[in-house]
Amino acid sequence: MNKSKSPRLVFCDVEGTLIASPEAITQAFDELKQLIEENGVKFSLASGRSYEQLKMYVDKLEIKAPVLINNGAGARVNGSVLWDDFFPAHYVKEVVEAADRLDMAVFMCDGDHEVAYRHNAYIQHEIETFGRYNHFHIPLESEWRSMQFERVMITDPQRPGRVDRLLPYLAPFADRLTIIRHDDRHIDVMHKGISKGSALRRLAEHEKIAMEDIMVIGDGLNDMEIMEQAGIGAAVANACEPLKEIADYVCSGKNTYGVIEAVRNFCGRQ
């Protein structure tokens, strides 16, 4: 870590880092935006969300740098596609149908947009609380061969551990898919080799920026890979302990205020 040298690019995780539940844009966003503008910070987001779900934050902060979506399976710059890595939908047909039989929530993303497979109590809660996932699509048998996804997320709102029952349905495609079991309730499925880390390296090469000139701000286990690769890693105060242990800097502030603290500390003009 070299504090005398400001990072050329700052990548910030979204859920749990930039925002907290209920995910509202607070007054802190105005402070962060002003800080970014005054110090000429190249600031962007790296998230597991679709671009549609990130756009409000991109617009609020007036982000011009490339944004990583769907855990790095896609990237957008000023709303335009930088890349999309899809996989054939039929790879996940059986696991989606098995999850649905267990009344789990299934979300299918084509990059920019995300739809729920079927309406259930969990989906209704998401609609009422966050105003998202109010579009549904159960593919016809003929559609499974023609459709493609960038990410599929399966969430079990009922009992921890049941997601392990789904893993055998994905086993035949293990050499073609990245399967991330985030915890005992959530599974993400993407194209083989996709991760925030691989996407950050790809983007650094595209932007002609050395990894050592990038700062990453995060909160969770899925931020560890990119934090270990970046020149500077900052963990917000509400981050998990394993991330704090590898971070160069642990913020005293939570969520947006922690992001502000990290940017001010490493990117503020002396």
Coordinates of N, CA and C in Angstrom, one line a residue, residues 37-265:
E37 N -16.1 14.4 -7.5 CA -16.0 15.5 -8.5 C -14.8 16.4 -8.1
E38 N -14.7 16.8 -6.8 CA -13.7 17.7 -6.4 C -12.3 17.2 -6.5
N39 N -12.2 15.8 -6.3 CA -10.9 15.2 -6.3 C -10.5 14.5 -7.6
G40 N -11.4 14.6 -8.6 CA -11.2 14.0 -9.9 C -11.0 12.5 -9.8
V41 N -11.8 11.9 -9.0 CA -11.7 10.4 -8.8 C -12.4 9.7 -9.9
K42 N -11.8 8.7 -10.5 CA -12.4 7.8 -11.4 C -13.0 6.7 -10.6
F43 N -14.3 6.7 -10.4 CA -15.1 5.9 -9.5 C -16.1 5.0 -10.2
S44 N -16.2 3.8 -9.8 CA -17.1 2.9 -10.5 C -17.6 1.8 -9.5
L45 N -18.5 0.9 -10.0 CA -19.1 -0.1 -9.2 C -18.8 -1.5 -9.7
A46 N -18.8 -2.4 -8.8 CA -18.6 -3.8 -9.2 C -19.6 -4.6 -8.4
S47 N -20.6 -5.2 -9.0 CA -21.7 -5.8 -8.3 C -22.2 -7.1 -8.9
G48 N -22.9 -7.8 -8.2 CA -23.6 -9.0 -8.7 C -24.9 -8.7 -9.3
R49 N -25.3 -7.5 -9.3 CA -26.6 -7.1 -9.8 C -26.6 -6.8 -11.3
S50 N -27.8 -6.8 -11.9 CA -27.9 -6.4 -13.3 C -27.8 -4.9 -13.5
Y51 N -27.6 -4.5 -14.7 CA -27.4 -3.0 -14.9 C -28.7 -2.3 -14.6
E52 N -29.8 -2.9 -14.8 CA -31.1 -2.2 -14.5 C -31.2 -1.9 -13.0
Q53 N -30.7 -2.8 -12.2 CA -30.7 -2.5 -10.8 C -29.6 -1.6 -10.2
L54 N -28.6 -1.4 -11.1 CA -27.6 -0.4 -10.7 C -27.7 1.0 -11.2
K55 N -28.6 1.1 -12.2 CA -28.7 2.4 -12.9 C -29.0 3.6 -12.0
M56 N -29.8 3.4 -11.0 CA -30.1 4.6 -10.2 C -28.9 5.1 -9.5
Y57 N -28.0 4.2 -9.1 CA -26.8 4.6 -8.4 C -25.7 5.2 -9.4
V58 N -25.7 4.6 -10.5 CA -24.8 5.1 -11.6 C -25.2 6.5 -12.0
D59 N -26.5 6.7 -12.1 CA -27.0 8.1 -12.5 C -26.8 9.1 -11.4
K60 N -27.1 8.7 -10.1 CA -26.9 9.6 -9.0 C -25.5 10.1 -8.8
L61 N -24.5 9.2 -9.0 CA -23.1 9.5 -8.8 C -22.5 10.0 -10.1
E62 N -23.3 10.0 -11.2 CA -22.8 10.4 -12.6 C -21.5 9.6 -12.9
I63 N -21.6 8.3 -12.8 CA -20.4 7.5 -13.1 C -20.2 7.4 -14.6
K64 N -19.0 7.6 -15.0 CA -18.6 7.6 -16.4 C -17.7 6.4 -16.7
A65 N -17.1 5.8 -15.7 CA -16.2 4.7 -15.8 C -17.0 3.4 -16.1
P66 N -16.4 2.4 -16.6 CA -17.1 1.1 -16.8 C -17.5 0.5 -15.5
V67 N -18.7 -0.1 -15.6 CA -19.4 -0.7 -14.4 C -19.4 -2.2 -14.6
L68 N -19.0 -3.0 -13.6 CA -19.1 -4.4 -13.7 C -20.4 -4.9 -13.1
I69 N -21.1 -5.7 -13.9 CA -22.4 -6.2 -13.5 C -22.4 -7.8 -13.4
N70 N -23.4 -8.3 -12.7 CA -23.5 -9.8 -12.6 C -22.2 -10.5 -12.3
N71 N -21.6 -10.0 -11.2 CA -20.3 -10.5 -10.8 C -19.2 -10.6 -11.8
G72 N -19.3 -9.7 -12.8 CA -18.2 -9.6 -13.8 C -18.6 -10.2 -15.1
A73 N -19.8 -10.9 -15.2 CA -20.2 -11.5 -16.4 C -20.5 -10.5 -17.5
G74 N -20.7 -9.2 -17.1 CA -21.0 -8.2 -18.0 C -20.3 -6.9 -17.6
A75 N -20.2 -5.9 -18.5 CA -19.7 -4.6 -18.2 C -20.4 -3.6 -19.1
R76 N -20.7 -2.5 -18.5 CA -21.3 -1.4 -19.2 C -20.5 -0.1 -19.0
V77 N -20.5 0.7 -20.0 CA -19.9 2.1 -19.9 C -20.8 3.1 -20.5
N78 N -21.3 4.0 -19.7 CA -22.3 5.0 -20.2 C -23.5 4.3 -20.8
G79 N -23.9 3.2 -20.2 CA -25.0 2.5 -20.7 C -24.8 1.5 -21.8
S80 N -23.7 1.6 -22.5 CA -23.4 0.7 -23.6 C -22.7 -0.5 -23.2
V81 N -22.8 -1.6 -24.0 CA -22.2 -2.9 -23.6 C -20.7 -2.8 -23.9
L82 N -19.9 -3.2 -22.9 CA -18.5 -3.4 -23.1 C -18.2 -4.9 -23.3
W83 N -18.9 -5.7 -22.5 CA -18.9 -7.1 -22.8 C -20.1 -7.8 -22.1
D84 N -20.5 -9.0 -22.6 CA -21.5 -9.8 -22.0 C -21.0 -11.3 -22.3
D85 N -20.9 -12.1 -21.2 CA -20.6 -13.5 -21.3 C -21.8 -14.3 -20.9
F86 N -22.4 -14.9 -21.9 CA -23.6 -15.7 -21.7 C -23.4 -17.2 -21.6
F87 N -24.3 -17.9 -21.1 CA -24.3 -19.4 -21.2 C -25.7 -19.9 -21.7
P88 N -25.7 -21.0 -22.3 CA -27.0 -21.5 -22.8 C -28.0 -21.8 -21.7
A89 N -29.2 -21.4 -21.8 CA -30.2 -21.5 -20.8 C -30.5 -23.0 -20.4
H90 N -30.4 -23.9 -21.4 CA -30.7 -25.3 -21.1 C -29.8 -26.0 -20.1
Y91 N -28.6 -25.3 -19.9 CA -27.7 -25.9 -18.9 C -28.3 -25.8 -17.5
V92 N -29.2 -24.9 -17.2 CA -29.8 -24.7 -15.9 C -31.2 -25.1 -15.8
K93 N -31.8 -25.6 -16.9 CA -33.2 -26.0 -16.9 C -33.6 -26.9 -15.7
E94 N -32.9 -28.0 -15.5 CA -33.3 -28.9 -14.5 C -33.1 -28.3 -13.1
V95 N -32.1 -27.5 -12.9 CA -31.9 -27.0 -11.5 C -32.9 -25.9 -11.2
V96 N -33.3 -25.1 -12.2 CA -34.3 -24.1 -12.1 C -35.7 -24.8 -11.7
E97 N -36.0 -25.8 -12.4 CA -37.3 -26.5 -12.2 C -37.3 -27.2 -10.8
A98 N -36.1 -27.7 -10.4 CA -36.0 -28.4 -9.1 C -36.2 -27.3 -8.0
A99 N -35.5 -26.2 -8.2 CA -35.7 -25.1 -7.2 C -37.1 -24.6 -7.1
D100 N -37.7 -24.5 -8.2 CA -39.1 -24.1 -8.2 C -40.0 -25.1 -7.5
R101 N -39.8 -26.3 -7.6 CA -40.6 -27.4 -6.9 C -40.4 -27.2 -5.4
L102 N -39.3 -26.7 -5.0 CA -39.0 -26.5 -3.5 C -39.5 -25.1 -3.1
D103 N -40.2 -24.4 -4.0 CA -40.7 -23.1 -3.7 C -39.5 -22.1 -3.4
M104 N -38.4 -22.3 -4.0 CA -37.3 -21.3 -3.9 C -37.6 -20.2 -4.9
A105 N -36.8 -19.1 -4.8 CA -37.0 -18.0 -5.7 C -35.9 -18.1 -6.7
V106 N -36.2 -18.0 -8.0 CA -35.3 -18.1 -9.1 C -35.3 -16.8 -9.9
F107 N -34.1 -16.3 -10.1 CA -34.0 -15.0 -10.9 C -33.0 -15.3 -12.1
M108 N -33.5 -14.8 -13.2 CA -32.8 -15.1 -14.5 C -32.4 -13.7 -15.1
C109 N -31.1 -13.5 -15.5 CA -30.6 -12.2 -15.9 C -30.0 -12.4 -17.3
D110 N -30.4 -11.5 -18.2 CA -29.8 -11.4 -19.5 C -28.7 -10.4 -19.7
G111 N -28.3 -9.8 -18.5 CA -27.3 -8.7 -18.5 C -27.9 -7.4 -18.0
D112 N -28.8 -6.8 -18.8 CA -29.4 -5.5 -18.4 C -30.6 -5.7 -17.5
H113 N -31.3 -6.8 -17.8 CA -32.6 -7.0 -17.1 C -32.7 -8.3 -16.4
E114 N -33.5 -8.4 -15.3 CA -33.6 -9.6 -14.5 C -35.0 -9.8 -14.2
V115 N -35.5 -11.1 -14.4 CA -36.8 -11.5 -14.2 C -36.9 -12.7 -13.2
A116 N -38.0 -12.8 -12.5 CA -38.2 -13.9 -11.6 C -38.9 -15.0 -12.4
Y117 N -38.6 -16.2 -12.0 CA -39.2 -17.4 -12.7 C -40.7 -17.5 -12.4
R118 N -41.0 -17.3 -11.1 CA -42.4 -17.5 -10.7 C -42.7 -16.6 -9.5
H119 N -43.9 -16.1 -9.4 CA -44.3 -15.3 -8.2 C -44.5 -16.3 -7.0
N120 N -43.9 -15.9 -5.8 CA -44.2 -16.6 -4.6 C -44.1 -15.5 -3.4
A121 N -44.2 -16.0 -2.2 CA -44.2 -15.1 -1.1 C -42.9 -14.3 -1.0
Y122 N -41.8 -14.9 -1.3 CA -40.5 -14.2 -1.2 C -40.5 -13.1 -2.3
I123 N -40.9 -13.4 -3.5 CA -40.9 -12.4 -4.5 C -41.8 -11.3 -4.2
Q124 N -43.0 -11.6 -3.6 CA -43.9 -10.5 -3.2 C -43.3 -9.6 -2.2
H125 N -42.5 -10.1 -1.3 CA -41.8 -9.3 -0.3 C -40.8 -8.4 -1.0
E126 N -40.0 -8.9 -2.0 CA -39.1 -8.1 -2.7 C -39.8 -7.0 -3.5
I127 N -41.0 -7.3 -4.1 CA -41.7 -6.3 -4.8 C -42.2 -5.2 -3.8
E128 N -42.7 -5.5 -2.7 CA -43.2 -4.6 -1.7 C -42.1 -3.8 -1.1
T129 N -41.0 -4.4 -0.8 CA -39.9 -3.7 -0.1 C -39.0 -2.9 -1.0
F130 N -38.7 -3.5 -2.2 CA -37.7 -2.8 -3.0 C -38.2 -2.4 -4.4
G131 N -39.4 -2.8 -4.7 CA -40.0 -2.5 -6.0 C -39.3 -3.2 -7.2
R132 N -38.8 -4.4 -7.0 CA -38.1 -5.1 -8.0 C -38.6 -6.5 -8.2
Y133 N -38.2 -7.2 -9.3 CA -38.7 -8.5 -9.6 C -40.2 -8.7 -9.8
N134 N -40.8 -7.6 -10.4 CA -42.2 -7.7 -10.6 C -42.5 -8.1 -12.1
H135 N -41.5 -8.7 -12.7 CA -41.7 -9.3 -14.0 C -41.3 -10.8 -13.9
F136 N -42.1 -11.6 -14.6 CA -42.0 -13.1 -14.4 C -41.9 -13.7 -15.8
H137 N -41.2 -14.9 -15.9 CA -41.2 -15.6 -17.1 C -40.8 -17.1 -16.9
I138 N -41.7 -17.9 -17.2 CA -41.5 -19.4 -17.2 C -41.3 -19.8 -18.6
P139 N -40.1 -20.1 -19.0 CA -39.8 -20.4 -20.4 C -40.6 -21.6 -20.9
L140 N -41.0 -21.5 -22.1 CA -41.7 -22.7 -22.8 C -40.6 -23.7 -23.0
E141 N -41.0 -25.0 -23.3 CA -40.0 -26.0 -23.5 C -39.1 -25.7 -24.7
S142 N -39.7 -25.1 -25.7 CA -38.9 -24.7 -26.9 C -37.9 -23.5 -26.7
E143 N -38.2 -22.7 -25.6 CA -37.4 -21.6 -25.4 C -36.0 -21.9 -24.7
W144 N -36.0 -23.0 -24.0 CA -34.8 -23.4 -23.2 C -33.6 -23.5 -24.2
R145 N -33.8 -24.0 -25.4 CA -32.7 -24.2 -26.3 C -32.2 -22.9 -27.0
S146 N -33.1 -21.9 -27.1 CA -32.7 -20.7 -27.8 C -32.3 -19.6 -26.8
M147 N -32.7 -19.6 -25.6 CA -32.4 -18.5 -24.6 C -31.0 -18.7 -24.1
Q148 N -30.5 -17.6 -23.6 CA -29.2 -17.6 -22.9 C -29.2 -16.6 -21.7
F149 N -28.4 -16.9 -20.7 CA -28.4 -16.1 -19.5 C -27.0 -15.6 -19.2
E150 N -26.9 -14.5 -18.5 CA -25.6 -14.1 -18.0 C -25.4 -14.5 -16.6
R151 N -26.5 -14.6 -15.8 CA -26.5 -15.1 -14.4 C -27.8 -15.6 -14.0
V152 N -27.8 -16.7 -13.3 CA -29.1 -17.2 -12.6 C -28.8 -17.3 -11.1
M153 N -29.7 -16.7 -10.4 CA -29.6 -16.7 -8.9 C -30.7 -17.5 -8.3
I154 N -30.4 -18.4 -7.4 CA -31.4 -19.2 -6.7 C -31.3 -18.9 -5.2
T155 N -32.5 -18.5 -4.6 CA -32.5 -18.1 -3.2 C -33.5 -19.0 -2.5
D156 N -33.2 -19.6 -1.4 CA -34.1 -20.3 -0.5 C -34.5 -19.5 0.7
P157 N -35.7 -19.0 0.7 CA -36.1 -18.1 1.8 C -36.6 -18.9 3.0
Q158 N -36.7 -20.2 2.9 CA -37.3 -21.0 4.0 C -36.3 -21.6 4.9
R159 N -35.4 -22.5 4.4 CA -34.5 -23.2 5.4 C -33.1 -23.2 4.8
P160 N -32.1 -22.9 5.7 CA -30.7 -23.0 5.3 C -30.3 -24.4 5.0
G161 N -29.4 -24.5 4.0 CA -28.8 -25.8 3.6 C -29.5 -26.5 2.5
R162 N -30.8 -26.2 2.2 CA -31.5 -27.0 1.2 C -30.9 -26.7 -0.2
V163 N -30.2 -25.6 -0.4 CA -29.6 -25.3 -1.7 C -28.6 -26.4 -2.1
D164 N -28.1 -27.1 -1.2 CA -27.1 -28.2 -1.5 C -27.8 -29.3 -2.3
R165 N -29.1 -29.4 -2.1 CA -29.8 -30.4 -2.9 C -29.8 -30.1 -4.4
L166 N -29.6 -28.9 -4.7 CA -29.6 -28.5 -6.1 C -28.3 -28.8 -6.9
L167 N -27.2 -28.9 -6.1 CA -25.9 -29.0 -6.8 C -25.8 -30.2 -7.7
P168 N -26.4 -31.4 -7.4 CA -26.3 -32.5 -8.4 C -26.9 -32.2 -9.8
Y169 N -27.9 -31.3 -9.8 CA -28.5 -30.9 -11.1 C -27.5 -30.1 -12.0
L170 N -26.5 -29.5 -11.3 CA -25.5 -28.7 -12.1 C -24.2 -29.5 -12.4
A171 N -24.1 -30.6 -11.7 CA -22.8 -31.4 -11.9 C -22.5 -31.7 -13.3
P172 N -23.5 -32.0 -14.2 CA -23.1 -32.4 -15.6 C -22.5 -31.2 -16.4
F173 N -22.7 -30.0 -15.9 CA -22.2 -28.8 -16.6 C -21.1 -28.1 -15.8
A174 N -20.5 -28.8 -14.8 CA -19.5 -28.1 -14.0 C -18.3 -27.6 -14.7
D175 N -18.0 -28.2 -15.9 CA -16.9 -27.8 -16.7 C -17.2 -26.6 -17.6
R176 N -18.5 -26.2 -17.6 CA -19.0 -25.1 -18.4 C -19.6 -23.9 -17.7
L177 N -19.7 -24.1 -16.4 CA -20.3 -23.1 -15.5 C -19.5 -22.7 -14.3
T178 N -19.6 -21.5 -13.8 CA -19.1 -21.1 -12.5 C -20.3 -21.2 -11.6
I179 N -20.2 -21.9 -10.5 CA -21.2 -22.1 -9.5 C -20.7 -21.6 -8.2
I180 N -21.4 -20.5 -7.7 CA -21.0 -19.9 -6.4 C -22.1 -20.1 -5.4
R181 N -21.7 -20.8 -4.3 CA -22.6 -21.0 -3.2 C -22.2 -19.9 -2.2
H182 N -22.9 -18.8 -2.2 CA -22.5 -17.6 -1.4 C -22.7 -17.9 0.1
D183 N -23.7 -18.6 0.5 CA -24.0 -19.0 1.8 C -24.9 -20.2 1.8
D184 N -25.6 -20.4 2.9 CA -26.5 -21.6 3.0 C -27.9 -21.4 2.4
R185 N -28.1 -20.3 1.7 CA -29.4 -20.0 1.1 C -29.3 -19.5 -0.4
H186 N -28.1 -19.2 -0.9 CA -28.0 -18.5 -2.2 C -27.0 -19.2 -3.1
I187 N -27.3 -19.4 -4.3 CA -26.4 -19.9 -5.4 C -26.5 -19.0 -6.6
D188 N -25.3 -18.7 -7.1 CA -25.2 -17.9 -8.4 C -24.6 -18.9 -9.4
V189 N -25.1 -18.8 -10.7 CA -24.6 -19.6 -11.8 C -24.3 -18.7 -12.9
M190 N -23.0 -18.8 -13.4 CA -22.6 -18.0 -14.5 C -21.7 -18.8 -15.5
H191 N -21.3 -18.2 -16.5 CA -20.4 -18.8 -17.5 C -19.1 -19.2 -16.8
K192 N -18.4 -20.3 -17.3 CA -17.2 -20.8 -16.7 C -16.1 -19.7 -16.6
G193 N -15.5 -19.5 -15.5 CA -14.4 -18.6 -15.4 C -14.8 -17.2 -15.0
I194 N -16.1 -16.9 -14.8 CA -16.5 -15.6 -14.4 C -16.3 -15.4 -12.9
S195 N -15.8 -14.2 -12.6 CA -15.7 -13.8 -11.2 C -15.4 -12.3 -11.2
K196 N -15.6 -11.6 -10.1 CA -15.2 -10.2 -10.0 C -13.7 -10.0 -10.3
G197 N -12.9 -11.0 -9.8 CA -11.5 -10.9 -10.0 C -11.1 -10.9 -11.4
S198 N -11.6 -11.9 -12.2 CA -11.2 -12.0 -13.6 C -11.7 -10.8 -14.4
A199 N -12.9 -10.3 -14.0 CA -13.5 -9.2 -14.7 C -12.7 -7.9 -14.4
L200 N -12.2 -7.8 -13.2 CA -11.4 -6.6 -12.8 C -10.1 -6.6 -13.6
R201 N -9.5 -7.8 -13.7 CA -8.2 -7.9 -14.5 C -8.5 -7.5 -16.0
R202 N -9.6 -8.0 -16.5 CA -10.0 -7.8 -17.9 C -10.2 -6.3 -18.1
L203 N -10.9 -5.7 -17.2 CA -11.2 -4.2 -17.3 C -9.9 -3.4 -17.1
A204 N -9.0 -3.8 -16.2 CA -7.8 -3.1 -16.0 C -7.0 -3.1 -17.3
E205 N -7.0 -4.2 -18.0 CA -6.3 -4.3 -19.3 C -6.9 -3.4 -20.3
H206 N -8.3 -3.4 -20.4 CA -9.0 -2.6 -21.3 C -8.7 -1.1 -21.1
E207 N -8.7 -0.7 -19.8 CA -8.5 0.7 -19.4 C -7.0 1.1 -19.4
K208 N -6.1 0.1 -19.6 CA -4.6 0.3 -19.5 C -4.2 0.9 -18.2
I209 N -4.8 0.3 -17.1 CA -4.5 0.6 -15.7 C -3.9 -0.6 -15.0
A210 N -2.8 -0.4 -14.3 CA -2.1 -1.5 -13.6 C -3.0 -1.8 -12.4
M211 N -3.0 -3.1 -12.0 CA -3.8 -3.5 -10.9 C -3.4 -2.8 -9.6
E212 N -2.1 -2.5 -9.5 CA -1.6 -1.8 -8.3 C -2.2 -0.4 -8.2
D213 N -2.7 0.1 -9.3 CA -3.3 1.5 -9.3 C -4.8 1.5 -9.1
I214 N -5.3 0.4 -8.7 CA -6.8 0.3 -8.4 C -7.0 0.1 -6.9
M215 N -8.0 0.8 -6.4 CA -8.5 0.6 -5.1 C -9.9 -0.1 -5.1
V216 N -10.1 -1.1 -4.2 CA -11.3 -1.8 -4.1 C -11.9 -1.5 -2.7
I217 N -13.2 -1.2 -2.7 CA -13.9 -1.1 -1.4 C -15.0 -2.1 -1.3
G218 N -15.0 -2.9 -0.2 CA -16.0 -3.9 -0.2 C -16.5 -4.3 1.3
D219 N -17.3 -5.3 1.4 CA -17.8 -5.7 2.7 C -17.9 -7.2 2.9
G220 N -17.9 -8.0 1.8 CA -18.2 -9.4 1.9 C -17.1 -10.4 1.4
L221 N -17.4 -11.7 1.6 CA -16.4 -12.7 1.1 C -16.2 -12.6 -0.4
N222 N -17.2 -12.3 -1.1 CA -17.1 -12.3 -2.6 C -16.3 -11.1 -3.1
D223 N -15.8 -10.2 -2.1 CA -14.9 -9.1 -2.5 C -13.5 -9.5 -2.2
M224 N -13.2 -10.6 -1.6 CA -11.8 -10.9 -1.2 C -10.9 -11.1 -2.4
E225 N -11.4 -11.7 -3.5 CA -10.5 -12.0 -4.6 C -10.1 -10.7 -5.3
I226 N -11.0 -9.7 -5.5 CA -10.6 -8.5 -6.1 C -9.8 -7.6 -5.1
M227 N -10.0 -7.7 -3.9 CA -9.3 -6.9 -2.9 C -7.8 -7.4 -2.8
E228 N -7.6 -8.7 -2.9 CA -6.3 -9.3 -2.9 C -5.5 -8.9 -4.1
Q229 N -6.2 -8.7 -5.3 CA -5.5 -8.3 -6.5 C -5.2 -6.8 -6.7
A230 N -6.0 -6.0 -6.0 CA -5.9 -4.6 -6.2 C -4.7 -4.0 -5.4
G231 N -4.3 -2.8 -5.7 CA -3.2 -2.2 -5.0 C -3.6 -1.8 -3.6
I232 N -4.9 -1.3 -3.5 CA -5.4 -0.9 -2.1 C -6.7 -1.6 -1.9
G233 N -6.9 -2.1 -0.7 CA -8.2 -2.7 -0.4 C -8.7 -2.0 0.9
A234 N -10.0 -1.5 0.8 CA -10.6 -0.9 2.0 C -11.9 -1.6 2.3
A235 N -12.1 -2.0 3.6 CA -13.3 -2.6 4.1 C -14.1 -1.7 4.9
V236 N -15.4 -1.6 4.6 CA -16.2 -0.7 5.4 C -16.4 -1.3 6.8
A237 N -16.9 -0.5 7.8 CA -16.9 -1.0 9.1 C -17.8 -2.2 9.3
N238 N -18.8 -2.3 8.5 CA -19.8 -3.5 8.6 C -19.3 -4.7 7.8
A239 N -18.1 -4.7 7.3 CA -17.6 -5.8 6.5 C -17.4 -7.0 7.4
C240 N -17.4 -8.2 6.7 CA -17.1 -9.4 7.5 C -15.6 -9.5 7.9
E241 N -15.4 -10.2 9.0 CA -14.0 -10.2 9.6 C -12.9 -10.7 8.6
P242 N -13.2 -11.8 7.8 CA -12.1 -12.2 6.9 C -11.7 -11.1 5.9
L243 N -12.6 -10.3 5.5 CA -12.3 -9.2 4.6 C -11.5 -8.2 5.3
K244 N -11.9 -7.8 6.5 CA -11.1 -6.9 7.3 C -9.7 -7.3 7.5
E245 N -9.5 -8.6 7.7 CA -8.2 -9.1 7.9 C -7.2 -8.9 6.8
I246 N -7.7 -8.9 5.6 CA -6.8 -8.8 4.4 C -6.8 -7.3 3.9
A247 N -7.7 -6.5 4.4 CA -7.8 -5.1 3.9 C -6.6 -4.3 4.3
D248 N -6.2 -3.3 3.5 CA -5.1 -2.4 3.9 C -5.7 -1.3 4.8
Y249 N -7.0 -1.1 4.7 CA -7.6 -0.1 5.6 C -9.0 -0.5 6.0
V250 N -9.3 -0.4 7.2 CA -10.7 -0.7 7.7 C -11.3 0.6 8.1
C251 N -12.4 0.9 7.5 CA -13.1 2.2 7.8 C -13.8 2.2 9.1
S252 N -13.9 3.3 9.7 CA -14.7 3.5 10.9 C -16.2 3.6 10.6
G253 N -16.5 4.1 9.4 CA -17.9 4.3 9.0 C -18.5 3.1 8.2
K254 N -19.8 2.9 8.3 CA -20.5 1.8 7.7 C -21.0 2.3 6.3
N255 N -21.1 1.3 5.4 CA -21.8 1.6 4.1 C -21.3 2.8 3.4
T256 N -22.2 3.7 3.0 CA -21.8 4.9 2.2 C -20.8 5.7 2.9
Y257 N -21.0 5.9 4.2 CA -20.0 6.7 5.0 C -18.6 6.1 5.0
G258 N -18.6 4.8 5.0 CA -17.3 4.1 4.9 C -16.6 4.3 3.6
V259 N -17.4 4.3 2.5 CA -16.9 4.6 1.2 C -16.4 6.0 1.1
I260 N -17.1 6.9 1.6 CA -16.6 8.3 1.7 C -15.3 8.4 2.4
E261 N -15.2 7.8 3.5 CA -14.0 7.8 4.3 C -12.8 7.2 3.5
A262 N -13.0 6.1 2.8 CA -11.9 5.5 2.1 C -11.5 6.4 0.9
V263 N -12.5 6.9 0.2 CA -12.1 7.8 -0.9 C -11.4 9.0 -0.4
R264 N -11.9 9.6 0.6 CA -11.2 10.8 1.2 C -9.8 10.5 1.6
N265 N -9.6 9.4 2.3 CA -8.3 9.0 2.8 C -7.3 8.7 1.7

